[in-house]
Amino acid sequence: MKKFWKPPFSVNEKAKKLILTMKLTVFIVFLTLMQVSATVYSQATKFSFRAENKQVVEVLRQIEDNSDFRFFFLREQVDVERKVTVTARDATVEQILEELFRGQPVSYEFANEALIVLTRSDNPLGSVNSYLQGNLQQPAVSGKVNDSSGQPLPGVTVVIKGTTRGTVTNADGEYSLTNIPEDATLVFSFVGMRTQETTVGDQTRINVTMEVDAIGIEEVVAVGYGVQKKVNLTGSVGVIDAEKLENRSVGRLEQALQGQVSGLKIVQTTGQPGNEAIDILIRGKSTFTDNPALTLIDGIPSSINQINPNDIESISVLKDASSTAIYGARAAGGVILITTKKGKTGKPRVSYDNYVGFQQPSRFPEKVTAYEHAILFTEGEMNDDPNRTTFKYTDEDIARFSSSDWADHNWAEAILSDALQTQHNISVSGGSETQDYYVSGGYLYQDGIVINTGFEKYTFQYNQNIKLSEKFKLGFNGSFISDKRTAPSEASVPGDGNVRGVIHLMDRVYRWGNTIPFKTPNGDWATVEGGLEPSAIGINSEEGGQQILKRKKVLGKFNLDYSITKNLKLTGIYGINWEQNRQRDFSARMKFYDPDNPDDVTWDNSENALLITNSSSNYQNSQLLINYDKIFDAHSVSVLAGYTREWLYQDSETVGRRDFLTDDIYAISAGSADRASWTTAGVASDWALASYIGRISYSYKDKYLAEAAMRYDGSSRFVEKIRWGFFPSFSAGWRITEEDFLKDNDILTYLKLRLSWGQVGNQNVGYYPFADILAIGEYYFNNAVQKAVYTPITPNPELTWETKTGSNLGLDGNIKNGLFSFEFDVFKERTEDILLNVPVPTAYGKPAPVQNAGIVDNKGWELELGHRNSLRDFSYGITFQISDATNKVIDLYGTGPWIDIANNNITEEGHPMYEWYGYKAEGFFQSEEEVQNHSFQAVQTGPGDIKYQENGGNPNTITPDDRVRLGRSDPRFPYGVRINLDYRNFDLIAFGQGVMSHKVFNNGWTAYNFDRSYSTLFKYHLDRWTPETPNARFPKTRIGGSSLNAQFSSFWLENAAYFRLKNVQLGYNVPQNVLTKFKLERARIYLSGENLLTFTKLLGFDPEIPTGTTTRLVEKRYPLSKIYNIGINLTF
Amino acid sequence: MDQPSSETFWNSAEDAEMWVNYLYNSLPDFESVLREDWSDNGFHQSISIIAAGRHTPSTNYVEREWDYETIRRCLELFQNIEKIPNISQERKNELMGQARFILVFTYFEMMTLFRDIPLVKEPLPIEESDIPKSPKQEVLTYILEQIDMAINELPVSLTASQSGKITKGAALALKARMLLYNERWEEAAAAAKQLMDLNVYELHPDFGELFISETDNKTNEIILAYQYVKTVKEHQLIRRLHAIGNGGFSQVTATPSLANAFECIDGLPIDESPLYDPENPFENRDTRFYETFIFPYQTINGFYYDPLDPANWLSLTFLHFRKYINDIEKGKITGDSNWILIRYAEVLLTYAEAKNEASGPENSIYDALDLVRLRAGMPVVDRDKYNTKEKLRMLIRNERRVELSVEGGGLRYFDIIRWRIAEEVLNTIVTSFEVPGKLPKNNLDTWVFDPNKHYVWPIPQSAIDKAKNLEQHPEWQ
């Protein structure tokens, strides 16, 4: 709210603790304080003290602290910072005020017996007075404000919303206001408490209970199978509330979570709408296996993307093993709990949110021009073979590329464009004594920044809780999501040799030089490089066909609560997560022409093709839970026990035909009847899990906290005799500020120490590696397909889950009631029985079996800092979070080091996983002599090539023995900063995120100097070695030459540390008088942007897109977007 | 569970047959055309890594040839087939014979490239599989035993429904090839003779027809071929071989050295024949020349080949290979002609070479060579001119090169390695095919062959990294 009022001071003990007080240094002599009749209070209350060189405000506060008097003033009118020296001896308040304001244009007036209003005497009709006129003469509403423990709360500001009129509560927490307009809303605010709003309506008496805000005494967070007061948490749980997700123009929830919670690392690898690949990692990598975080929406496991972010009330990120142990064998990667919104008691409340904006590519490297390309290529040909007499680009070509008639063929420009993004959201919520409801509908439209891509999504959420009787409560949470993704076709005719799809398109756009036309002069699609392939733009455009994926998802949960006694509750839950997908992929007939002889068809896709894939998955979950909660004097006990069963079944079938009569028929039967050209495929899989869960929590005076939890899981993924696993955890907490010696201090509002230990598992061993499965292949005799089989894996029937044992130490604190806050965690975890494909000697002749073999340690820390404050009508908050996690391989079952040549990394006991491994570059050779004096590298090596460090082995030759560790491959120190500012009707939110250290291998067609003869280079490659530029960034230009500079070496490792301004929102709240006119409760318009600024040293590419190892990843990826939006939020 | 498991497998002869069928996938397929650029026959447009001596233990070409997976699958068959109840001895022999052939083929190629390699004779448990290299001779001894067993097990002929399967003839031909490569001349000649005496195989009357899909499995010349089937499984040789302007990659083009190895139609080498005109070098040549190359200013399937047309900029040597892609229509980039692995002409040439090395010129050698030459429309061997072992050797070697280029997966490379002539033919600057006044002589690449190193391939680094007892060859340390 916009604070017009300087909040007055208070004397109440409780309030004193909560109020943001400045330390007073005046000495106090406190004489008498007599509570007499109201009319004589001012005369009967006497003060004795001396204040020397103190601000007026400090003196006023002194009086307030020692009496029931409240002062009320505007800083604009009364100079309270003026220093004075005052001596009072048995003085009345009036005498003191006379003394204080002697010679000042200040007058005072008793608004009631204890409220004294100070105003400028030369401005007697100022705003304060005018307010007082109305306030005092026509009382219309009055009431009492209590805190949650029932104690009256003095000093609470009560304002009529949208006006500058208001009052403060007196020592008994009482207030009264007059001249209340129709449809008025009262806003109750008090520093350290959550601001509350109440509609007046016909009421004349409104009592309010304020809740503590800053340290969230009452705030509850979702934990496994229940909720817990945040202050009583003993594990490590990060919380993201709805506010932090508001108005983010992201297609997927994960994007909005990035950088919000320490220890939660989110990496988006492609930007294709509806197909974003997003990795979530909680507390870094602690195993070699796939170990995703378990996500649950309202208690039912689900994909994290199966929700409209607008429907989220809060998200809990369970990080340590004690918080997650109750999820047992699936919890080793951490757990994310999403809670959806719930209706609140009151009249129906309708909210509408909308934004519209456009997206642009965030970062896209610029290629060299055609002319530069030809010059560089020729230079490379000369460098590779000085005897060469013929070159790819003739002098005429080069002259043509440099002439003013020549226009570069800019592939990137041809496929990229600004794209529209918009979202509408409407929700209705409300409730009564017996039920509450929340209903919402959402629509997202995201056009792609790349041709032929786009996404649309409809979401519905329906939540309702009904109190059937005193004993029975019924709840329902359900969502339905329907979306549609459009992308280039990938349905190639078998054997037509065409590669298609977004990845192919991006690959070619990065790779082809500006010398290469994608259309002929006639405007037809061209083949490239003399018929090598059809232009990727043509084949992936809408003319080439389209892949349309339509998904429908239903997530539903029923729960029935039965309160057997006041303390004992039985809950039955049934949840379902159902998904049905249908993908229709159609590629059209197309002709491609020779750009030099534009009438000549050089590529004829004479057959069209249709592939239809239907897939479905059906997950069911049933739970029976018993809760027992009881408070015995100072002891509080809570017990949970339960049994759950889960099943998943999924399947998928693909059918395809080709050679359809026209390009418009989308039914399979319309295709060729030649069975040899049909495609069919299908897979299915299932698993089941049965589990017993239990938890007991105990607290003594909310001061000493202890908890034990366990899960006993039986998984169908393992053979019967080793199917069951037990996962225990213990944790304890100490709320130090509840101790008597700290209870009443003014500085430390809250301090808690947490300690936990637990074990969790990872059951992601794939589907049935214990069985020696057979794979089906084929061979051909007599021109006919013959069935063929082989065993693709080495089975391991003894396989069981990985077990992670972790401990966590945490310290949470809050200073001066929210002025500063911090959460600090250190953790250490060891994962044992890691599923390893322990490398086996090649003579074994089969892939390595998966074994429970490895041990990896992971340790790290997380820090979150917060600061918030308000200065007059300006309030702000800053949160900063940073974390780090480092792993170390302890045991590889006696094997290793594992050198992964394809991925250029090494894993060895005693070192982090996947360290870079290759030659150490020592700059460039500058002379033939230097080449001769150095270890032999290759026959062709010469000046301008990269020099590799000799490290033993054969001392005269650079061999694989000379490879060394080149540093960690995983990013370090992910961090995030969030700033909120509120000034009058304006608010500003800025949120940024980054990593502090990351070495990446930016490999691609274009990373090296002409990696292939079919690739181009980027502008930054112009900075290459020549005899004239010996200190260039890049070695001398070469074509291919995989044994030369393109070998993996430290030279190609780049620094991809970055900071990115993820989101900025500038909002304006429409003033109350306008709102009233349109019968609105809230209206806000805002401008926002995503990914607006990026700071990084990485050349060319987006630092968030992880660069590749084997495959040329970076150059196959859909660029991330920058988004500019304008939006509104309305509430009726 | 979405896949069947092997616990319920090995119950019937059909199970074993499906297993054997899969093994065929490991035979060299059309991609092995890329082996042509290991030798002086082919030039790779990007980089001839092997021919140019640029390979290292980590080069993927090297990694790719190290194939113990196939070896294990063959050995597992021998082990598991015993579990099958009610399988007839005849069926069992036939299946084991095929697996044995593939086992031997795989070992033989690895041994030829890598020399000493780990020798695995039964499926090993993991803990026993860290084994050192065995000397090449030991591997050879083992696979000769195995191929003899296969020869006994396999049938001489197949029913039509089995066409494409391995036969006794294939095993005999492989045996002859193995003995030839290892200079066991008498035995090689004997094995070849044994095959010739089966009276099953004969040369197909038309050389060019061998490489079109019409002929697939219909001629008695082809002893074994990797099978392709129209629309179901097609090869992409046109991409590998053809000119850019006609849908190809020009990945491997033919070297002038190969082209010059073709005699003129009069049976004389180009430097001796009066018919050879350097300004019209594509006239009056061995008929096989026209089936082997697409040469400049020729029209093939409606595509006029002009190597200097900028659209064909990757026609680096100006000569493209033609085998296997002759019957592919313009605008199509796949074909279904089988990829020949062994044919009767090779066996005849093997016989000729082995016999000549063993005993010097004799009539049976001339006869074998004449069969090959006459089929190509070439004159018979000039007995007077090629009257010594050495002279005849040169003719036989040239005949092998001309007859068998592009086929079988790198036969020329194996030849120049075993003849120890690689340092002569590979230490060279590769050029384009010069036609005075028409086509320039462009220097394309400089190849280096180090005889102290390059006659053996390095053990792949990934294999070294995974085993403690496997050591790199001294040449590569």
Coordinates of N, CA, C and O in Angstrom, one line a residue, chain A residues 474-587:
Chain A
L474 N -14.4 -33.6 1.8 CA -14.1 -34.1 0.5 C -13.4 -33.1 -0.3 O -13.7 -31.9 -0.3
G475 N -12.3 -33.5 -1.0 CA -11.6 -32.5 -1.7 C -11.4 -33.0 -3.2 O -11.3 -34.3 -3.4
F476 N -11.3 -32.1 -4.1 CA -11.0 -32.5 -5.5 C -10.1 -31.4 -6.1 O -10.3 -30.2 -5.9
N477 N -9.0 -31.9 -6.7 CA -8.1 -31.1 -7.5 C -8.0 -31.7 -8.9 O -7.6 -32.8 -9.0
G478 N -8.3 -30.9 -9.9 CA -8.2 -31.5 -11.2 C -7.7 -30.5 -12.2 O -8.0 -29.3 -12.1
S479 N -7.0 -30.9 -13.2 CA -6.6 -30.0 -14.2 C -6.7 -30.8 -15.6 O -6.6 -32.0 -15.7
F480 N -6.9 -30.0 -16.6 CA -7.0 -30.5 -17.9 C -6.1 -29.6 -18.8 O -6.3 -28.4 -18.7
I481 N -5.2 -30.1 -19.5 CA -4.4 -29.3 -20.4 C -4.4 -29.9 -21.8 O -4.3 -31.1 -22.0
S482 N -4.6 -29.0 -22.7 CA -4.6 -29.5 -24.1 C -3.7 -28.5 -24.8 O -3.8 -27.3 -24.7
D483 N -2.7 -29.1 -25.5 CA -1.8 -28.2 -26.2 C -1.5 -28.7 -27.6 O -1.8 -29.9 -28.0
K484 N -0.9 -27.9 -28.4 CA -0.7 -28.2 -29.8 C 0.7 -27.6 -30.2 O 0.8 -26.4 -30.1
R485 N 1.5 -28.4 -30.7 CA 2.9 -27.9 -31.1 C 3.0 -28.1 -32.6 O 2.7 -29.2 -33.1
T486 N 3.5 -27.1 -33.2 CA 3.7 -27.2 -34.7 C 5.2 -27.1 -34.9 O 5.9 -26.3 -34.3
A487 N 5.7 -28.0 -35.8 CA 7.1 -28.0 -36.1 C 7.3 -28.5 -37.5 O 6.4 -29.1 -38.1
P488 N 8.5 -28.3 -38.1 CA 8.8 -28.9 -39.4 C 8.6 -30.4 -39.4 O 8.8 -31.0 -38.4
S489 N 8.2 -30.9 -40.5 CA 8.0 -32.4 -40.6 C 9.3 -33.1 -40.4 O 10.4 -32.7 -40.8
E490 N 9.2 -34.3 -39.8 CA 10.3 -35.2 -39.7 C 10.0 -36.5 -40.4 O 10.8 -37.5 -40.3
A491 N 8.9 -36.5 -41.1 CA 8.5 -37.7 -41.8 C 9.2 -37.9 -43.1 O 8.7 -37.4 -44.1
S492 N 10.3 -38.5 -43.1 CA 11.0 -38.7 -44.4 C 10.6 -40.0 -45.0 O 10.3 -40.9 -44.3
V493 N 10.6 -40.0 -46.3 CA 10.3 -41.3 -47.0 C 11.5 -42.2 -46.7 O 12.6 -41.7 -46.9
P494 N 11.3 -43.4 -46.3 CA 12.4 -44.3 -46.0 C 13.3 -44.3 -47.2 O 12.9 -44.5 -48.4
G495 N 14.6 -44.0 -47.0 CA 15.6 -44.1 -48.0 C 15.7 -42.9 -48.9 O 16.5 -42.8 -49.8
D496 N 14.9 -41.8 -48.7 CA 15.0 -40.7 -49.5 C 16.2 -39.8 -49.1 O 16.6 -38.9 -49.8
G497 N 16.8 -40.2 -48.0 CA 18.1 -39.6 -47.6 C 17.9 -38.2 -47.1 O 18.9 -37.6 -46.7
N498 N 16.7 -37.7 -47.0 CA 16.5 -36.4 -46.4 C 16.5 -36.5 -44.9 O 15.8 -37.3 -44.3
V499 N 17.1 -35.5 -44.3 CA 17.0 -35.3 -42.9 C 16.1 -34.1 -42.7 O 16.2 -33.2 -43.5
R500 N 15.3 -34.1 -41.8 CA 14.4 -33.0 -41.6 C 14.3 -32.6 -40.2 O 14.8 -33.3 -39.3
G501 N 13.5 -31.6 -39.9 CA 13.2 -31.2 -38.5 C 14.0 -30.0 -38.1 O 14.9 -29.5 -38.8
V502 N 13.6 -29.5 -36.9 CA 14.1 -28.3 -36.4 C 15.7 -28.4 -36.2 O 16.4 -27.5 -36.5
I503 N 16.1 -29.5 -35.7 CA 17.5 -29.7 -35.5 C 18.3 -29.6 -36.8 O 19.3 -28.9 -36.9
H504 N 17.7 -30.3 -37.8 CA 18.4 -30.2 -39.1 C 18.4 -28.8 -39.6 O 19.4 -28.3 -40.2
L505 N 17.3 -28.1 -39.5 CA 17.2 -26.7 -40.0 C 18.3 -25.8 -39.3 O 19.0 -25.1 -39.9
M506 N 18.3 -25.9 -38.0 CA 19.3 -25.1 -37.2 C 20.7 -25.4 -37.6 O 21.5 -24.6 -37.8
D507 N 20.9 -26.7 -37.7 CA 22.3 -27.2 -38.1 C 22.7 -26.5 -39.4 O 23.8 -26.0 -39.5
R508 N 21.8 -26.5 -40.4 CA 22.2 -26.0 -41.7 C 22.3 -24.5 -41.7 O 23.1 -23.9 -42.3
V509 N 21.4 -23.9 -40.9 CA 21.5 -22.4 -40.9 C 22.8 -21.9 -40.3 O 23.4 -20.9 -40.7
Y510 N 23.2 -22.6 -39.3 CA 24.5 -22.2 -38.7 C 25.7 -22.5 -39.7 O 26.7 -21.9 -39.7
R511 N 25.5 -23.6 -40.4 CA 26.6 -24.2 -41.1 C 26.8 -23.6 -42.5 O 28.0 -23.4 -42.9
W512 N 25.8 -23.4 -43.3 CA 26.0 -22.9 -44.7 C 26.4 -21.5 -44.7 O 25.9 -20.6 -44.0
G513 N 27.3 -21.2 -45.6 CA 27.9 -19.8 -45.7 C 26.9 -18.9 -46.5 O 26.0 -19.4 -47.1
N514 N 27.2 -17.7 -46.4 CA 26.4 -16.7 -47.1 C 26.6 -16.7 -48.6 O 26.0 -16.0 -49.4
T515 N 27.5 -17.6 -49.0 CA 27.7 -17.8 -50.5 C 26.7 -18.7 -51.1 O 26.5 -18.7 -52.3
I516 N 25.9 -19.4 -50.2 CA 25.1 -20.5 -50.8 C 23.6 -20.0 -50.8 O 23.0 -19.7 -49.8
P517 N 23.0 -20.0 -52.0 CA 21.6 -19.6 -52.1 C 20.7 -20.8 -51.7 O 21.0 -21.9 -51.8
F518 N 19.6 -20.4 -51.1 CA 18.6 -21.4 -50.7 C 17.4 -21.3 -51.6 O 16.5 -22.1 -51.6
K519 N 17.4 -20.3 -52.5 CA 16.3 -20.2 -53.5 C 17.0 -19.9 -54.8 O 18.1 -19.3 -54.9
T520 N 16.3 -20.3 -55.9 CA 16.9 -20.0 -57.2 C 16.5 -18.6 -57.6 O 15.6 -18.0 -57.0
P521 N 17.1 -18.0 -58.7 CA 16.6 -16.7 -59.1 C 15.2 -16.7 -59.5 O 14.5 -15.7 -59.5
N522 N 14.6 -17.9 -59.9 CA 13.2 -17.9 -60.2 C 12.3 -17.9 -59.0 O 11.1 -17.9 -59.1
G523 N 12.9 -18.0 -57.8 CA 12.1 -18.0 -56.6 C 11.7 -19.4 -56.1 O 11.0 -19.6 -55.1
D524 N 12.3 -20.4 -56.8 CA 12.0 -21.8 -56.3 C 13.0 -22.2 -55.3 O 14.1 -21.5 -55.2
W525 N 12.7 -23.2 -54.5 CA 13.7 -23.7 -53.6 C 14.9 -24.3 -54.3 O 14.7 -25.0 -55.3
A526 N 16.0 -24.1 -53.8 CA 17.2 -24.6 -54.5 C 17.8 -25.8 -53.8 O 17.5 -26.1 -52.6
T527 N 18.7 -26.5 -54.5 CA 19.5 -27.4 -53.8 C 20.8 -26.7 -53.5 O 21.2 -25.7 -54.2
V528 N 21.6 -27.2 -52.5 CA 22.8 -26.4 -52.1 C 24.0 -27.2 -52.5 O 24.0 -28.4 -52.7
E529 N 25.1 -26.5 -52.7 CA 26.4 -27.0 -53.0 C 26.2 -28.0 -54.2 O 26.7 -29.1 -54.1
G530 N 25.6 -27.5 -55.3 CA 25.6 -28.3 -56.5 C 24.8 -29.6 -56.3 O 25.2 -30.7 -56.7
G531 N 23.6 -29.5 -55.6 CA 22.8 -30.7 -55.5 C 23.1 -31.6 -54.4 O 22.6 -32.7 -54.3
L532 N 23.9 -31.2 -53.5 CA 24.3 -32.0 -52.3 C 23.1 -32.4 -51.5 O 22.9 -33.5 -51.1
E533 N 22.2 -31.4 -51.3 CA 21.0 -31.7 -50.6 C 20.0 -30.6 -50.8 O 20.4 -29.5 -51.3
P534 N 18.7 -30.8 -50.6 CA 17.7 -29.7 -50.8 C 17.9 -28.7 -49.7 O 18.4 -29.0 -48.6
S535 N 17.6 -27.5 -50.0 CA 17.8 -26.4 -49.0 C 17.0 -26.7 -47.8 O 15.8 -27.1 -47.8
A536 N 17.7 -26.6 -46.7 CA 17.0 -27.0 -45.4 C 15.9 -26.0 -45.1 O 14.9 -26.4 -44.4
I537 N 15.9 -24.8 -45.6 CA 14.8 -23.9 -45.3 C 13.6 -24.3 -46.1 O 12.5 -24.4 -45.5
G538 N 13.8 -24.8 -47.3 CA 12.7 -25.2 -48.1 C 12.0 -26.4 -47.5 O 10.8 -26.5 -47.3
I539 N 12.9 -27.4 -47.2 CA 12.3 -28.7 -46.7 C 11.6 -28.6 -45.4 O 10.7 -29.3 -45.0
N540 N 12.1 -27.6 -44.6 CA 11.5 -27.4 -43.3 C 10.5 -26.3 -43.2 O 10.0 -26.0 -42.1
S541 N 10.2 -25.7 -44.3 CA 9.2 -24.7 -44.3 C 7.8 -25.4 -44.3 O 7.7 -26.6 -44.5
E542 N 6.8 -24.6 -44.3 CA 5.4 -25.2 -44.3 C 5.2 -25.9 -45.6 O 4.4 -26.9 -45.6
E543 N 5.8 -25.5 -46.7 CA 5.6 -26.1 -47.9 C 6.2 -27.6 -47.9 O 5.7 -28.4 -48.6
G544 N 7.1 -27.8 -47.0 CA 7.7 -29.1 -46.9 C 6.9 -30.1 -46.0 O 7.2 -31.2 -45.9
G545 N 5.9 -29.5 -45.4 CA 5.1 -30.4 -44.5 C 5.1 -29.9 -43.1 O 5.8 -28.9 -42.8
Q546 N 4.5 -30.6 -42.2 CA 4.4 -30.1 -40.8 C 4.2 -31.3 -39.9 O 3.5 -32.3 -40.2
Q547 N 4.7 -31.1 -38.7 CA 4.5 -32.1 -37.7 C 3.6 -31.4 -36.6 O 4.0 -30.4 -36.1
I548 N 2.5 -32.0 -36.4 CA 1.6 -31.4 -35.4 C 1.4 -32.4 -34.2 O 0.9 -33.5 -34.4
L549 N 1.8 -32.0 -33.1 CA 1.7 -32.8 -31.9 C 0.6 -32.2 -31.0 O 0.7 -31.1 -30.6
K550 N -0.4 -33.0 -30.7 CA -1.5 -32.6 -29.9 C -1.5 -33.4 -28.6 O -1.5 -34.7 -28.7
R551 N -1.4 -32.8 -27.5 CA -1.3 -33.5 -26.2 C -2.5 -33.2 -25.4 O -2.9 -32.0 -25.3
K552 N -3.0 -34.2 -24.7 CA -4.1 -33.9 -23.7 C -3.7 -34.6 -22.4 O -3.3 -35.8 -22.4
K553 N -3.8 -33.8 -21.4 CA -3.4 -34.4 -20.1 C -4.4 -34.1 -19.0 O -5.0 -33.0 -19.0
V554 N -4.7 -35.1 -18.3 CA -5.6 -34.9 -17.1 C -4.9 -35.3 -15.9 O -4.3 -36.4 -15.8
L555 N -5.0 -34.4 -14.9 CA -4.4 -34.7 -13.6 C -5.5 -34.5 -12.6 O -6.1 -33.5 -12.6
G556 N -5.8 -35.6 -11.9 CA -6.9 -35.4 -10.9 C -6.6 -36.1 -9.6 O -5.9 -37.1 -9.5
K557 N -7.2 -35.5 -8.6 CA -7.0 -36.1 -7.2 C -8.3 -36.0 -6.4 O -8.9 -34.9 -6.4
F558 N -8.8 -37.1 -5.8 CA -9.8 -37.0 -4.9 C -9.3 -37.3 -3.5 O -8.5 -38.2 -3.4
N559 N -9.7 -36.6 -2.5 CA -9.3 -37.1 -1.2 C -10.5 -36.9 -0.2 O -11.3 -36.0 -0.3
L560 N -10.6 -37.9 0.6 CA -11.7 -37.9 1.6 C -11.0 -38.0 3.0 O -10.3 -38.9 3.3
D561 N -11.3 -37.0 3.8 CA -10.8 -36.9 5.2 C -11.8 -37.3 6.2 O -13.0 -36.8 6.1
Y562 N -11.5 -38.1 7.1 CA -12.4 -38.6 8.1 C -11.8 -38.3 9.4 O -10.7 -38.9 9.8
S563 N -12.3 -37.4 10.2 CA -11.8 -37.1 11.5 C -12.4 -38.0 12.5 O -13.5 -37.9 13.0
I564 N -11.6 -39.0 12.9 CA -12.1 -40.1 13.8 C -12.3 -39.4 15.2 O -13.4 -39.6 15.8
T565 N -11.3 -38.7 15.6 CA -11.4 -37.9 16.8 C -10.9 -36.6 16.5 O -10.4 -36.4 15.3
K566 N -10.8 -35.7 17.5 CA -10.3 -34.4 17.2 C -8.8 -34.5 16.7 O -8.3 -33.7 16.0
N567 N -8.1 -35.5 17.2 CA -6.7 -35.6 17.0 C -6.3 -36.6 15.9 O -5.2 -36.6 15.4
L568 N -7.3 -37.5 15.6 CA -7.0 -38.6 14.7 C -7.7 -38.4 13.4 O -8.9 -38.3 13.4
K569 N -7.0 -38.4 12.3 CA -7.6 -38.2 11.0 C -7.2 -39.3 10.0 O -6.0 -39.7 10.0
L570 N -8.1 -39.8 9.3 CA -7.9 -40.8 8.3 C -8.1 -40.2 6.9 O -9.1 -39.5 6.7
T571 N -7.2 -40.3 6.0 CA -7.3 -39.7 4.7 C -7.1 -40.8 3.6 O -6.2 -41.6 3.6
G572 N -8.1 -40.8 2.7 CA -7.9 -41.7 1.5 C -7.8 -40.8 0.3 O -8.5 -39.9 0.1
I573 N -6.8 -41.2 -0.6 CA -6.5 -40.4 -1.7 C -6.5 -41.3 -3.0 O -5.9 -42.4 -2.9
Y574 N -7.1 -40.8 -4.0 CA -6.9 -41.5 -5.3 C -6.5 -40.5 -6.3 O -7.2 -39.5 -6.5
G575 N -5.4 -40.7 -7.0 CA -5.0 -39.8 -8.0 C -4.7 -40.4 -9.3 O -4.4 -41.6 -9.4
I576 N -4.9 -39.7 -10.4 CA -4.7 -40.2 -11.7 C -4.0 -39.2 -12.6 O -4.2 -38.0 -12.4
N577 N -3.1 -39.6 -13.4 CA -2.3 -38.8 -14.3 C -2.4 -39.4 -15.6 O -1.7 -40.4 -15.9
W578 N -3.2 -38.9 -16.5 CA -3.4 -39.5 -17.8 C -3.0 -38.6 -18.9 O -3.2 -37.4 -18.9
E579 N -2.4 -39.2 -19.9 CA -1.9 -38.4 -21.0 C -2.1 -39.1 -22.3 O -1.9 -40.3 -22.4
Q580 N -2.6 -38.4 -23.3 CA -2.9 -39.0 -24.6 C -2.3 -38.0 -25.6 O -2.7 -36.9 -25.7
N581 N -1.4 -38.6 -26.4 CA -0.7 -37.7 -27.4 C -1.0 -38.3 -28.8 O -1.0 -39.5 -29.0
R582 N -1.1 -37.4 -29.7 CA -1.2 -37.8 -31.1 C -0.4 -36.9 -32.0 O -0.5 -35.6 -31.9
Q583 N 0.5 -37.5 -32.7 CA 1.4 -36.7 -33.6 C 1.1 -37.0 -35.0 O 1.2 -38.2 -35.4
R584 N 0.8 -36.0 -35.8 CA 0.6 -36.2 -37.2 C 1.7 -35.5 -38.0 O 1.9 -34.3 -37.8
D585 N 2.5 -36.3 -38.7 CA 3.7 -35.7 -39.3 C 3.6 -36.0 -40.8 O 3.5 -37.1 -41.3
F586 N 3.5 -34.9 -41.6 CA 3.2 -35.1 -43.0 C 4.3 -34.3 -43.8 O 4.6 -33.1 -43.5
S587 N 5.0 -35.0 -44.7 CA 5.9 -34.3 -45.5 C 5.4 -34.3 -47.0 O 4.8 -35.3 -47.4

